[in-house]
mmCIF file of N, CA and C in Angstrom:
data_model
loop_
_atom_site.group_PDB
_atom_site.id
_atom_site.type_symbol
_atom_site.label_atom_id
_atom_site.label_comp_id
_atom_site.label_asym_id
_atom_site.label_seq_id
_atom_site.Cartn_x
_atom_site.Cartn_y
_atom_site.Cartn_z
ATOM 1 N N MET A 164 0.818 -1.194 0.000
ATOM 2 C CA MET A 164 0.000 0.000 0.000
ATOM 3 C C MET A 164 0.869 1.269 0.000
ATOM 4 N N ARG A 165 1.933 1.238 0.829
ATOM 5 C CA ARG A 165 2.810 2.395 0.884
ATOM 6 C C ARG A 165 3.465 2.667 -0.463
ATOM 7 N N ARG A 166 3.881 1.603 -1.153
ATOM 8 C CA ARG A 166 4.512 1.774 -2.471
ATOM 9 C C ARG A 166 3.527 2.382 -3.459
ATOM 10 N N SER A 167 2.297 1.942 -3.408
ATOM 11 C CA SER A 167 1.276 2.487 -4.307
ATOM 12 C C SER A 167 1.050 3.964 -4.033
ATOM 13 N N LEU A 168 1.001 4.307 -2.756
ATOM 14 C CA LEU A 168 0.805 5.702 -2.385
ATOM 15 C C LEU A 168 1.999 6.547 -2.803
ATOM 16 N N LEU A 169 3.207 6.027 -2.586
ATOM 17 C CA LEU A 169 4.417 6.738 -2.993
ATOM 18 C C LEU A 169 4.455 6.919 -4.512
ATOM 19 N N ALA A 170 4.112 5.878 -5.248
ATOM 20 C CA ALA A 170 4.092 5.958 -6.710
ATOM 21 C C ALA A 170 3.062 6.974 -7.177
ATOM 22 N N LEU A 171 1.901 6.997 -6.525
ATOM 23 C CA LEU A 171 0.859 7.957 -6.896
ATOM 24 C C LEU A 171 1.337 9.384 -6.640
ATOM 25 N N CYS A 172 1.970 9.622 -5.494
ATOM 26 C CA CYS A 172 2.490 10.957 -5.176
ATOM 27 C C CYS A 172 3.555 11.383 -6.183
ATOM 28 N N LEU A 173 4.456 10.472 -6.502
ATOM 29 C CA LEU A 173 5.512 10.772 -7.462
ATOM 30 C C LEU A 173 4.921 11.082 -8.834
ATOM 31 N N PHE A 174 3.981 10.276 -9.281
ATOM 32 C CA PHE A 174 3.341 10.496 -10.573
ATOM 33 C C PHE A 174 2.605 11.831 -10.599
ATOM 34 N N THR A 175 1.882 12.137 -9.513
ATOM 35 C CA THR A 175 1.144 13.397 -9.435
ATOM 36 C C THR A 175 2.112 14.574 -9.470
ATOM 37 N N SER A 176 3.231 14.484 -8.753
ATOM 38 C CA SER A 176 4.221 15.562 -8.746
ATOM 39 C C SER A 176 4.822 15.769 -10.123
ATOM 40 N N LEU A 177 5.157 14.688 -10.807
ATOM 41 C CA LEU A 177 5.731 14.806 -12.152
ATOM 42 C C LEU A 177 4.724 15.381 -13.131
ATOM 43 N N ALA A 178 3.477 14.944 -13.035
ATOM 44 C CA ALA A 178 2.446 15.466 -13.934
ATOM 45 C C ALA A 178 2.231 16.953 -13.695
ATOM 46 N N TYR A 179 2.222 17.363 -12.422
ATOM 47 C CA TYR A 179 2.039 18.778 -12.100
ATOM 48 C C TYR A 179 3.213 19.600 -12.614
ATOM 49 N N ALA A 180 4.429 19.106 -12.446
ATOM 50 C CA ALA A 180 5.621 19.843 -12.860
ATOM 51 C C ALA A 180 5.688 20.005 -14.371
ATOM 52 N N SER A 181 5.113 19.072 -15.114
ATOM 53 C CA SER A 181 5.211 19.139 -16.560
ATOM 54 C C SER A 181 4.060 19.918 -17.201
ATOM 55 N N GLU A 182 3.085 20.338 -16.405
ATOM 56 C CA GLU A 182 1.984 21.113 -16.964
ATOM 57 C C GLU A 182 2.510 22.472 -17.423
ATOM 58 N N PRO A 183 2.122 22.899 -18.626
ATOM 59 C CA PRO A 183 2.600 24.207 -19.082
ATOM 60 C C PRO A 183 1.955 25.330 -18.272
ATOM 61 N N LEU A 184 2.697 26.403 -18.088
ATOM 62 C CA LEU A 184 2.157 27.582 -17.424
ATOM 63 C C LEU A 184 1.333 28.357 -18.431
ATOM 64 N N THR A 185 0.155 28.751 -18.035
ATOM 65 C CA THR A 185 -0.725 29.504 -18.919
ATOM 66 C C THR A 185 -0.832 30.932 -18.429
ATOM 67 N N ILE A 186 -0.659 31.861 -19.360
ATOM 68 C CA ILE A 186 -0.770 33.285 -19.061
ATOM 69 C C ILE A 186 -1.715 33.918 -20.073
ATOM 70 N N ASP A 187 -2.577 34.803 -19.594
ATOM 71 C CA ASP A 187 -3.434 35.594 -20.471
ATOM 72 C C ASP A 187 -2.711 36.898 -20.764
ATOM 73 N N VAL A 188 -2.624 37.272 -22.029
ATOM 74 C CA VAL A 188 -1.967 38.513 -22.419
ATOM 75 C C VAL A 188 -2.989 39.401 -23.120
ATOM 76 N N HIS A 189 -3.128 40.615 -22.594
ATOM 77 C CA HIS A 189 -4.025 41.618 -23.169
ATOM 78 C C HIS A 189 -3.155 42.647 -23.870
ATOM 79 N N ARG A 190 -3.491 42.928 -25.145
ATOM 80 C CA ARG A 190 -2.649 43.824 -25.939
ATOM 81 C C ARG A 190 -3.471 44.553 -26.985
ATOM 82 N N ASP A 191 -2.888 45.615 -27.511
ATOM 83 C CA ASP A 191 -3.461 46.357 -28.625
ATOM 84 C C ASP A 191 -3.167 45.593 -29.914
ATOM 85 N N ALA A 192 -4.068 45.621 -30.854
ATOM 86 C CA ALA A 192 -3.917 44.876 -32.112
ATOM 87 C C ALA A 192 -2.715 45.331 -32.939
ATOM 88 N N ASN A 193 -2.311 46.574 -32.810
ATOM 89 C CA ASN A 193 -1.273 47.133 -33.674
ATOM 90 C C ASN A 193 0.119 47.144 -33.064
ATOM 91 N N CYS A 194 0.308 46.459 -31.952
ATOM 92 C CA CYS A 194 1.590 46.519 -31.254
ATOM 93 C C CYS A 194 2.458 45.314 -31.611
ATOM 94 N N GLY A 195 3.569 45.560 -32.296
ATOM 95 C CA GLY A 195 4.481 44.486 -32.674
ATOM 96 C C GLY A 195 5.325 43.976 -31.516
ATOM 97 N N CYS A 196 5.688 44.857 -30.589
ATOM 98 C CA CYS A 196 6.519 44.404 -29.468
ATOM 99 C C CYS A 196 5.734 43.471 -28.552
ATOM 100 N N CYS A 197 4.434 43.640 -28.489
ATOM 101 C CA CYS A 197 3.607 42.740 -27.674
ATOM 102 C C CYS A 197 3.678 41.321 -28.234
ATOM 103 N N LYS A 198 3.620 41.212 -29.543
ATOM 104 C CA LYS A 198 3.731 39.893 -30.173
ATOM 105 C C LYS A 198 5.107 39.289 -29.937
ATOM 106 N N ALA A 199 6.142 40.125 -29.950
ATOM 107 C CA ALA A 199 7.504 39.640 -29.695
ATOM 108 C C ALA A 199 7.631 39.144 -28.253
ATOM 109 N N TRP A 200 6.977 39.817 -27.291
ATOM 110 C CA TRP A 200 7.001 39.367 -25.899
ATOM 111 C C TRP A 200 6.260 38.038 -25.762
ATOM 112 N N ILE A 201 5.160 37.896 -26.472
ATOM 113 C CA ILE A 201 4.430 36.625 -26.481
ATOM 114 C C ILE A 201 5.338 35.511 -27.004
ATOM 115 N N ASP A 202 6.092 35.786 -28.068
ATOM 116 C CA ASP A 202 7.043 34.794 -28.599
ATOM 117 C C ASP A 202 8.064 34.403 -27.530
ATOM 118 N N HIS A 203 8.562 35.405 -26.777
ATOM 119 C CA HIS A 203 9.517 35.141 -25.694
ATOM 120 C C HIS A 203 8.900 34.190 -24.660
ATOM 121 N N LEU A 204 7.660 34.441 -24.295
ATOM 122 C CA LEU A 204 6.990 33.580 -23.316
ATOM 123 C C LEU A 204 6.837 32.163 -23.848
ATOM 124 N N GLN A 205 6.393 32.041 -25.091
ATOM 125 C CA GLN A 205 6.200 30.718 -25.686
ATOM 126 C C GLN A 205 7.530 29.977 -25.812
ATOM 127 N N ASP A 206 8.593 30.705 -26.156
ATOM 128 C CA ASP A 206 9.924 30.097 -26.252
ATOM 129 C C ASP A 206 10.411 29.585 -24.894
ATOM 130 N N ASN A 207 9.824 30.112 -23.824
ATOM 131 C CA ASN A 207 10.201 29.712 -22.474
ATOM 132 C C ASN A 207 9.161 28.811 -21.811
ATOM 133 N N GLY A 208 8.326 28.168 -22.630
ATOM 134 C CA GLY A 208 7.423 27.138 -22.134
ATOM 135 C C GLY A 208 6.046 27.582 -21.687
ATOM 136 N N PHE A 209 5.717 28.854 -21.844
ATOM 137 C CA PHE A 209 4.395 29.324 -21.459
ATOM 138 C C PHE A 209 3.381 29.061 -22.574
ATOM 139 N N THR A 210 2.165 28.753 -22.186
ATOM 140 C CA THR A 210 1.036 28.741 -23.101
ATOM 141 C C THR A 210 0.371 30.106 -22.965
ATOM 142 N N VAL A 211 0.153 30.792 -24.089
ATOM 143 C CA VAL A 211 -0.360 32.161 -24.062
ATOM 144 C C VAL A 211 -1.759 32.211 -24.654
ATOM 145 N N ASN A 212 -2.677 32.769 -23.873
ATOM 146 C CA ASN A 212 -4.006 33.119 -24.385
ATOM 147 C C ASN A 212 -3.933 34.598 -24.758
ATOM 148 N N ASP A 213 -3.970 34.879 -26.051
ATOM 149 C CA ASP A 213 -3.777 36.225 -26.594
ATOM 150 C C ASP A 213 -5.128 36.921 -26.727
ATOM 151 N N HIS A 214 -5.288 38.059 -26.026
ATOM 152 C CA HIS A 214 -6.532 38.831 -26.062
ATOM 153 C C HIS A 214 -6.249 40.203 -26.667
ATOM 154 N N VAL A 215 -6.816 40.472 -27.828
ATOM 155 C CA VAL A 215 -6.674 41.779 -28.456
ATOM 156 C C VAL A 215 -7.761 42.680 -27.870
ATOM 157 N N GLU A 216 -7.343 43.827 -27.358
ATOM 158 C CA GLU A 216 -8.236 44.734 -26.636
ATOM 159 C C GLU A 216 -8.375 46.072 -27.348
ATOM 160 N N ALA A 217 -9.549 46.666 -27.248
ATOM 161 C CA ALA A 217 -9.787 47.992 -27.820
ATOM 162 C C ALA A 217 -9.391 49.101 -26.844
ATOM 163 N N ASP A 218 -9.411 48.810 -25.530
ATOM 164 C CA ASP A 218 -9.145 49.838 -24.520
ATOM 165 C C ASP A 218 -8.220 49.277 -23.447
ATOM 166 N N MET A 219 -6.916 49.391 -23.682
ATOM 167 C CA MET A 219 -5.936 48.857 -22.733
ATOM 168 C C MET A 219 -5.944 49.609 -21.403
ATOM 169 N N SER A 220 -6.273 50.882 -21.419
ATOM 170 C CA SER A 220 -6.337 51.630 -20.154
ATOM 171 C C SER A 220 -7.380 51.026 -19.223
ATOM 172 N N ALA A 221 -8.503 50.643 -19.766
ATOM 173 C CA ALA A 221 -9.562 50.033 -18.962
ATOM 174 C C ALA A 221 -9.105 48.672 -18.419
ATOM 175 N N VAL A 222 -8.373 47.917 -19.236
ATOM 176 C CA VAL A 222 -7.858 46.617 -18.800
ATOM 177 C C VAL A 222 -6.900 46.810 -17.630
ATOM 178 N N LYS A 223 -5.972 47.747 -17.764
ATOM 179 C CA LYS A 223 -4.993 48.003 -16.708
ATOM 180 C C LYS A 223 -5.680 48.447 -15.417
ATOM 181 N N GLN A 224 -6.658 49.311 -15.548
ATOM 182 C CA GLN A 224 -7.387 49.789 -14.371
ATOM 183 C C GLN A 224 -8.123 48.635 -13.689
ATOM 184 N N ARG A 225 -8.766 47.784 -14.466
ATOM 185 C CA ARG A 225 -9.502 46.638 -13.922
ATOM 186 C C ARG A 225 -8.573 45.675 -13.193
ATOM 187 N N LEU A 226 -7.341 45.519 -13.701
ATOM 188 C CA LEU A 226 -6.388 44.577 -13.118
ATOM 189 C C LEU A 226 -5.536 45.192 -11.996
ATOM 190 N N GLY A 227 -5.691 46.501 -11.754
ATOM 191 C CA GLY A 227 -4.986 47.138 -10.652
ATOM 192 C C GLY A 227 -3.560 47.548 -10.945
ATOM 193 N N VAL A 228 -3.253 47.792 -12.216
ATOM 194 C CA VAL A 228 -1.900 48.231 -12.589
ATOM 195 C C VAL A 228 -1.789 49.737 -12.358
ATOM 196 N N PRO A 229 -0.905 50.172 -11.469
ATOM 197 C CA PRO A 229 -0.738 51.617 -11.247
ATOM 198 C C PRO A 229 -0.169 52.299 -12.496
ATOM 199 N N PRO A 230 -0.649 53.490 -12.825
ATOM 200 C CA PRO A 230 -0.141 54.199 -14.009
ATOM 201 C C PRO A 230 1.378 54.358 -14.017
ATOM 202 N N ARG A 231 2.026 54.508 -12.857
ATOM 203 C CA ARG A 231 3.476 54.690 -12.789
ATOM 204 C C ARG A 231 4.241 53.448 -13.219
ATOM 205 N N LEU A 232 3.568 52.279 -13.245
ATOM 206 C CA LEU A 232 4.211 51.026 -13.664
ATOM 207 C C LEU A 232 3.792 50.596 -15.070
ATOM 208 N N ALA A 233 3.023 51.426 -15.751
ATOM 209 C CA ALA A 233 2.411 51.033 -17.018
ATOM 210 C C ALA A 233 3.415 50.839 -18.148
ATOM 211 N N SER A 234 3.035 49.950 -19.053
ATOM 212 C CA SER A 234 3.747 49.683 -20.290
ATOM 213 C C SER A 234 2.684 49.431 -21.353
ATOM 214 N N CYS A 235 3.022 48.667 -22.384
ATOM 215 C CA CYS A 235 2.069 48.518 -23.489
ATOM 216 C C CYS A 235 1.091 47.355 -23.347
ATOM 217 N N HIS A 236 1.507 46.244 -22.785
ATOM 218 C CA HIS A 236 0.621 45.084 -22.671
ATOM 219 C C HIS A 236 0.569 44.617 -21.218
ATOM 220 N N THR A 237 -0.451 43.838 -20.921
ATOM 221 C CA THR A 237 -0.649 43.359 -19.551
ATOM 222 C C THR A 237 -0.988 41.879 -19.590
ATOM 223 N N GLY A 238 -0.227 41.101 -18.831
ATOM 224 C CA GLY A 238 -0.517 39.680 -18.690
ATOM 225 C C GLY A 238 -1.163 39.410 -17.343
ATOM 226 N N VAL A 239 -1.770 38.236 -17.233
ATOM 227 C CA VAL A 239 -2.344 37.786 -15.962
ATOM 228 C C VAL A 239 -1.987 36.316 -15.796
ATOM 229 N N ILE A 240 -1.368 36.003 -14.642
ATOM 230 C CA ILE A 240 -1.048 34.620 -14.316
ATOM 231 C C ILE A 240 -1.327 34.421 -12.830
ATOM 232 N N ASP A 241 -2.027 33.372 -12.510
ATOM 233 C CA ASP A 241 -2.381 33.071 -11.118
ATOM 234 C C ASP A 241 -3.069 34.247 -10.443
ATOM 235 N N GLY A 242 -3.840 35.026 -11.193
ATOM 236 C CA GLY A 242 -4.549 36.173 -10.634
ATOM 237 C C GLY A 242 -3.682 37.400 -10.411
ATOM 238 N N LYS A 243 -2.412 37.350 -10.821
ATOM 239 C CA LYS A 243 -1.484 38.466 -10.652
ATOM 240 C C LYS A 243 -1.213 39.125 -12.001
ATOM 241 N N PHE A 244 -1.032 40.451 -11.995
ATOM 242 C CA PHE A 244 -0.729 41.128 -13.254
ATOM 243 C C PHE A 244 0.757 41.055 -13.569
ATOM 244 N N VAL A 245 1.054 41.041 -14.866
ATOM 245 C CA VAL A 245 2.418 41.081 -15.389
ATOM 246 C C VAL A 245 2.413 42.195 -16.428
ATOM 247 N N GLU A 246 2.976 43.337 -16.056
ATOM 248 C CA GLU A 246 2.887 44.533 -16.881
ATOM 249 C C GLU A 246 4.162 44.764 -17.672
ATOM 250 N N GLY A 247 4.022 44.825 -18.987
ATOM 251 C CA GLY A 247 5.150 45.165 -19.837
ATOM 252 C C GLY A 247 6.082 44.009 -20.116
ATOM 253 N N HIS A 248 7.330 44.342 -20.419
ATOM 254 C CA HIS A 248 8.308 43.391 -20.948
ATOM 255 C C HIS A 248 9.050 42.634 -19.847
ATOM 256 N N VAL A 249 8.291 41.965 -18.995
ATOM 257 C CA VAL A 249 8.848 41.194 -17.886
ATOM 258 C C VAL A 249 9.438 39.890 -18.439
ATOM 259 N N PRO A 250 10.713 39.605 -18.133
ATOM 260 C CA PRO A 250 11.304 38.338 -18.575
ATOM 261 C C PRO A 250 10.585 37.133 -17.962
ATOM 262 N N ALA A 251 10.571 36.036 -18.692
ATOM 263 C CA ALA A 251 9.910 34.810 -18.238
ATOM 264 C C ALA A 251 10.420 34.374 -16.870
ATOM 265 N N ALA A 252 11.722 34.482 -16.627
ATOM 266 C CA ALA A 252 12.291 34.069 -15.336
ATOM 267 C C ALA A 252 11.703 34.879 -14.181
ATOM 268 N N ASP A 253 11.396 36.144 -14.429
ATOM 269 C CA ASP A 253 10.825 36.978 -13.379
ATOM 270 C C ASP A 253 9.344 36.688 -13.158
ATOM 271 N N ILE A 254 8.670 36.186 -14.170
ATOM 272 C CA ILE A 254 7.288 35.741 -13.980
ATOM 273 C C ILE A 254 7.281 34.536 -13.046
ATOM 274 N N LEU A 255 8.261 33.670 -13.189
ATOM 275 C CA LEU A 255 8.369 32.521 -12.279
ATOM 276 C C LEU A 255 8.647 32.996 -10.852
ATOM 277 N N LYS A 256 9.490 34.021 -10.693
ATOM 278 C CA LYS A 256 9.735 34.594 -9.365
ATOM 279 C C LYS A 256 8.440 35.158 -8.775
ATOM 280 N N LEU A 257 7.678 35.862 -9.603
ATOM 281 C CA LEU A 257 6.405 36.438 -9.162
ATOM 282 C C LEU A 257 5.476 35.356 -8.634
ATOM 283 N N ARG A 258 5.405 34.240 -9.324
ATOM 284 C CA ARG A 258 4.515 33.154 -8.922
ATOM 285 C C ARG A 258 4.884 32.603 -7.542
ATOM 286 N N GLU A 259 6.162 32.677 -7.178
ATOM 287 C CA GLU A 259 6.627 32.163 -5.883
ATOM 288 C C GLU A 259 6.361 33.130 -4.737
ATOM 289 N N ARG A 260 6.105 34.382 -5.055
ATOM 290 C CA ARG A 260 5.963 35.417 -4.030
ATOM 291 C C ARG A 260 4.494 35.651 -3.692
ATOM 292 N N VAL A 261 4.042 35.070 -2.610
ATOM 293 C CA VAL A 261 2.637 35.208 -2.202
ATOM 294 C C VAL A 261 2.325 36.624 -1.736
ATOM 295 N N ASP A 262 3.358 37.406 -1.395
ATOM 296 C CA ASP A 262 3.159 38.775 -0.935
ATOM 297 C C ASP A 262 2.925 39.761 -2.078
ATOM 298 N N LEU A 263 3.140 39.344 -3.322
ATOM 299 C CA LEU A 263 3.025 40.253 -4.464
ATOM 300 C C LEU A 263 1.725 40.048 -5.230
ATOM 301 N N ILE A 264 1.177 41.169 -5.728
ATOM 302 C CA ILE A 264 -0.038 41.119 -6.551
ATOM 303 C C ILE A 264 0.278 41.296 -8.035
ATOM 304 N N GLY A 265 1.524 41.643 -8.342
ATOM 305 C CA GLY A 265 1.915 41.812 -9.730
ATOM 306 C C GLY A 265 3.370 42.201 -9.861
ATOM 307 N N ALA A 266 3.814 42.258 -11.117
ATOM 308 C CA ALA A 266 5.180 42.666 -11.439
ATOM 309 C C ALA A 266 5.151 43.468 -12.731
ATOM 310 N N ALA A 267 6.109 44.390 -12.857
ATOM 311 C CA ALA A 267 6.112 45.265 -14.024
ATOM 312 C C ALA A 267 7.527 45.651 -14.439
ATOM 313 N N VAL A 268 7.668 45.872 -15.731
ATOM 314 C CA VAL A 268 8.808 46.573 -16.297
ATOM 315 C C VAL A 268 8.210 47.848 -16.887
ATOM 316 N N PRO A 269 8.276 48.956 -16.135
ATOM 317 C CA PRO A 269 7.664 50.198 -16.625
ATOM 318 C C PRO A 269 8.306 50.674 -17.924
ATOM 319 N N GLY A 270 7.496 51.303 -18.754
ATOM 320 C CA GLY A 270 7.992 51.806 -20.028
ATOM 321 C C GLY A 270 8.283 50.668 -20.985
ATOM 322 N N MET A 271 9.187 50.918 -21.898
ATOM 323 C CA MET A 271 9.531 49.923 -22.907
ATOM 324 C C MET A 271 11.046 49.939 -23.109
ATOM 325 N N PRO A 272 11.819 49.465 -22.124
ATOM 326 C CA PRO A 272 13.275 49.556 -22.230
ATOM 327 C C PRO A 272 13.863 48.666 -23.324
ATOM 328 N N VAL A 273 14.779 49.231 -24.081
ATOM 329 C CA VAL A 273 15.456 48.489 -25.139
ATOM 330 C C VAL A 273 16.265 47.355 -24.512
ATOM 331 N N GLY A 274 16.137 46.174 -25.091
ATOM 332 C CA GLY A 274 16.862 45.000 -24.621
ATOM 333 C C GLY A 274 16.048 44.097 -23.728
ATOM 334 N N SER A 275 14.897 44.584 -23.255
ATOM 335 C CA SER A 275 14.007 43.707 -22.488
ATOM 336 C C SER A 275 13.310 42.772 -23.481
ATOM 337 N N PRO A 276 12.769 41.632 -23.022
ATOM 338 C CA PRO A 276 12.140 40.681 -23.952
ATOM 339 C C PRO A 276 11.029 41.335 -24.787
ATOM 340 N N GLY A 277 11.189 41.224 -26.086
ATOM 341 C CA GLY A 277 10.237 41.838 -27.008
ATOM 342 C C GLY A 277 10.672 43.206 -27.488
ATOM 343 N N MET A 278 11.687 43.767 -26.854
ATOM 344 C CA MET A 278 12.201 45.096 -27.223
ATOM 345 C C MET A 278 13.665 45.023 -27.657
ATOM 346 N N GLU A 279 14.059 43.895 -28.213
ATOM 347 C CA GLU A 279 15.435 43.718 -28.655
ATOM 348 C C GLU A 279 15.744 44.666 -29.819
ATOM 349 N N TYR A 280 16.942 45.225 -29.780
ATOM 350 C CA TYR A 280 17.399 46.135 -30.832
ATOM 351 C C TYR A 280 18.897 45.940 -30.974
ATOM 352 N N GLY A 281 19.271 44.962 -31.794
ATOM 353 C CA GLY A 281 20.682 44.633 -31.941
ATOM 354 C C GLY A 281 21.258 44.158 -30.617
ATOM 355 N N ASP A 282 22.456 44.645 -30.297
ATOM 356 C CA ASP A 282 23.115 44.275 -29.044
ATOM 357 C C ASP A 282 22.827 45.264 -27.918
ATOM 358 N N ARG A 283 22.074 46.303 -28.203
ATOM 359 C CA ARG A 283 21.825 47.347 -27.205
ATOM 360 C C ARG A 283 20.888 46.831 -26.107
ATOM 361 N N VAL A 284 21.275 47.124 -24.864
ATOM 362 C CA VAL A 284 20.431 46.815 -23.714
ATOM 363 C C VAL A 284 20.478 48.012 -22.777
ATOM 364 N N ASP A 285 19.329 48.609 -22.519
ATOM 365 C CA ASP A 285 19.237 49.696 -21.552
ATOM 366 C C ASP A 285 19.048 49.109 -20.159
ATOM 367 N N ASP A 286 19.436 49.875 -19.160
ATOM 368 C CA ASP A 286 19.231 49.491 -17.768
ATOM 369 C C ASP A 286 17.723 49.450 -17.485
ATOM 370 N N TYR A 287 17.270 48.370 -16.839
ATOM 371 C CA TYR A 287 15.870 48.329 -16.412
ATOM 372 C C TYR A 287 15.710 47.421 -15.206
ATOM 373 N N GLN A 288 14.598 47.609 -14.528
ATOM 374 C CA GLN A 288 14.285 46.815 -13.345
ATOM 375 C C GLN A 288 12.918 46.162 -13.499
ATOM 376 N N VAL A 289 12.763 45.032 -12.820
ATOM 377 C CA VAL A 289 11.461 44.390 -12.690
ATOM 378 C C VAL A 289 10.984 44.711 -11.275
ATOM 379 N N ILE A 290 9.864 45.393 -11.210
ATOM 380 C CA ILE A 290 9.312 45.859 -9.947
ATOM 381 C C ILE A 290 8.103 45.007 -9.571
ATOM 382 N N GLY A 291 8.134 44.446 -8.369
ATOM 383 C CA GLY A 291 6.975 43.748 -7.833
ATOM 384 C C GLY A 291 6.138 44.728 -7.037
ATOM 385 N N LEU A 292 4.841 44.499 -6.991
ATOM 386 C CA LEU A 292 3.931 45.342 -6.221
ATOM 387 C C LEU A 292 3.306 44.479 -5.136
ATOM 388 N N ASP A 293 3.476 44.902 -3.864
ATOM 389 C CA ASP A 293 2.926 44.094 -2.781
ATOM 390 C C ASP A 293 1.483 44.514 -2.466
ATOM 391 N N ARG A 294 0.888 43.828 -1.527
ATOM 392 C CA ARG A 294 -0.527 44.059 -1.188
ATOM 393 C C ARG A 294 -0.777 45.460 -0.623
ATOM 394 N N GLU A 295 0.262 46.088 -0.064
ATOM 395 C CA GLU A 295 0.131 47.461 0.434
ATOM 396 C C GLU A 295 0.418 48.473 -0.678
ATOM 397 N N ARG A 296 0.605 47.963 -1.900
ATOM 398 C CA ARG A 296 0.870 48.771 -3.099
ATOM 399 C C ARG A 296 2.237 49.442 -3.033
ATOM 400 N N LYS A 297 3.192 48.775 -2.366
ATOM 401 C CA LYS A 297 4.563 49.261 -2.292
ATOM 402 C C LYS A 297 5.429 48.457 -3.247
ATOM 403 N N ASP A 298 6.426 49.131 -3.826
ATOM 404 C CA ASP A 298 7.336 48.492 -4.774
ATOM 405 C C ASP A 298 8.328 47.566 -4.066
ATOM 406 N N GLN A 299 8.589 46.454 -4.709
ATOM 407 C CA GLN A 299 9.597 45.501 -4.266
ATOM 408 C C GLN A 299 10.451 45.153 -5.481
ATOM 409 N N LEU A 300 11.751 45.307 -5.401
ATOM 410 C CA LEU A 300 12.632 44.996 -6.525
ATOM 411 C C LEU A 300 12.723 43.485 -6.697
ATOM 412 N N LEU A 301 12.351 43.003 -7.883
ATOM 413 C CA LEU A 301 12.493 41.577 -8.200
ATOM 414 C C LEU A 301 13.812 41.310 -8.892
ATOM 415 N N SER A 302 14.174 42.141 -9.873
ATOM 416 C CA SER A 302 15.420 41.965 -10.632
ATOM 417 C C SER A 302 15.898 43.296 -11.158
ATOM 418 N N ASP A 303 17.204 43.377 -11.339
ATOM 419 C CA ASP A 303 17.840 44.563 -11.877
ATOM 420 C C ASP A 303 18.699 44.138 -13.060
ATOM 421 N N TYR A 304 18.413 44.670 -14.239
ATOM 422 C CA TYR A 304 19.163 44.330 -15.444
ATOM 423 C C TYR A 304 19.982 45.546 -15.868
ATOM 424 N N PRO A 305 21.308 45.437 -15.795
ATOM 425 C CA PRO A 305 22.159 46.581 -16.161
ATOM 426 C C PRO A 305 22.269 46.761 -17.668
ATOM 427 N N ALA A 306 22.579 47.985 -18.068
ATOM 428 C CA ALA A 306 22.835 48.284 -19.479
ATOM 429 C C ALA A 306 24.149 47.647 -19.895
ATOM 430 N N ASN A 307 24.309 47.440 -21.195
ATOM 431 C CA ASN A 307 25.597 46.903 -21.659
ATOM 432 C C ASN A 307 26.423 47.979 -22.312
#
């Protein structure tokens, strides 16, 4: 009986670990960098539900994205917002942080996922937002 239970637990853990992560992405129809960010997510194992929106400001407001953290597109994973060109690795960090309601890369920094421009990379940060609406630094990416 113990072996059966152990095998069931192991199988369940492996099945859970292999499930793809699904993220909803809300974007404007005419934005090419949004599509490039979606490609970045898919290249990193995410399943993307792509939602073309007529009013991104309304989407951001509904999801609780502060204007100071705004960018062009907004994702949602596990009920948390992902604003702008957040790298896939930082989305995984966000999922681990129960204290955060979202993460953002404000603006559209060159070199962030979806904003590649040759070898140029501008300095940018991934900012987490906690339940008290205070910023928490998730990652810092230096310029090259």
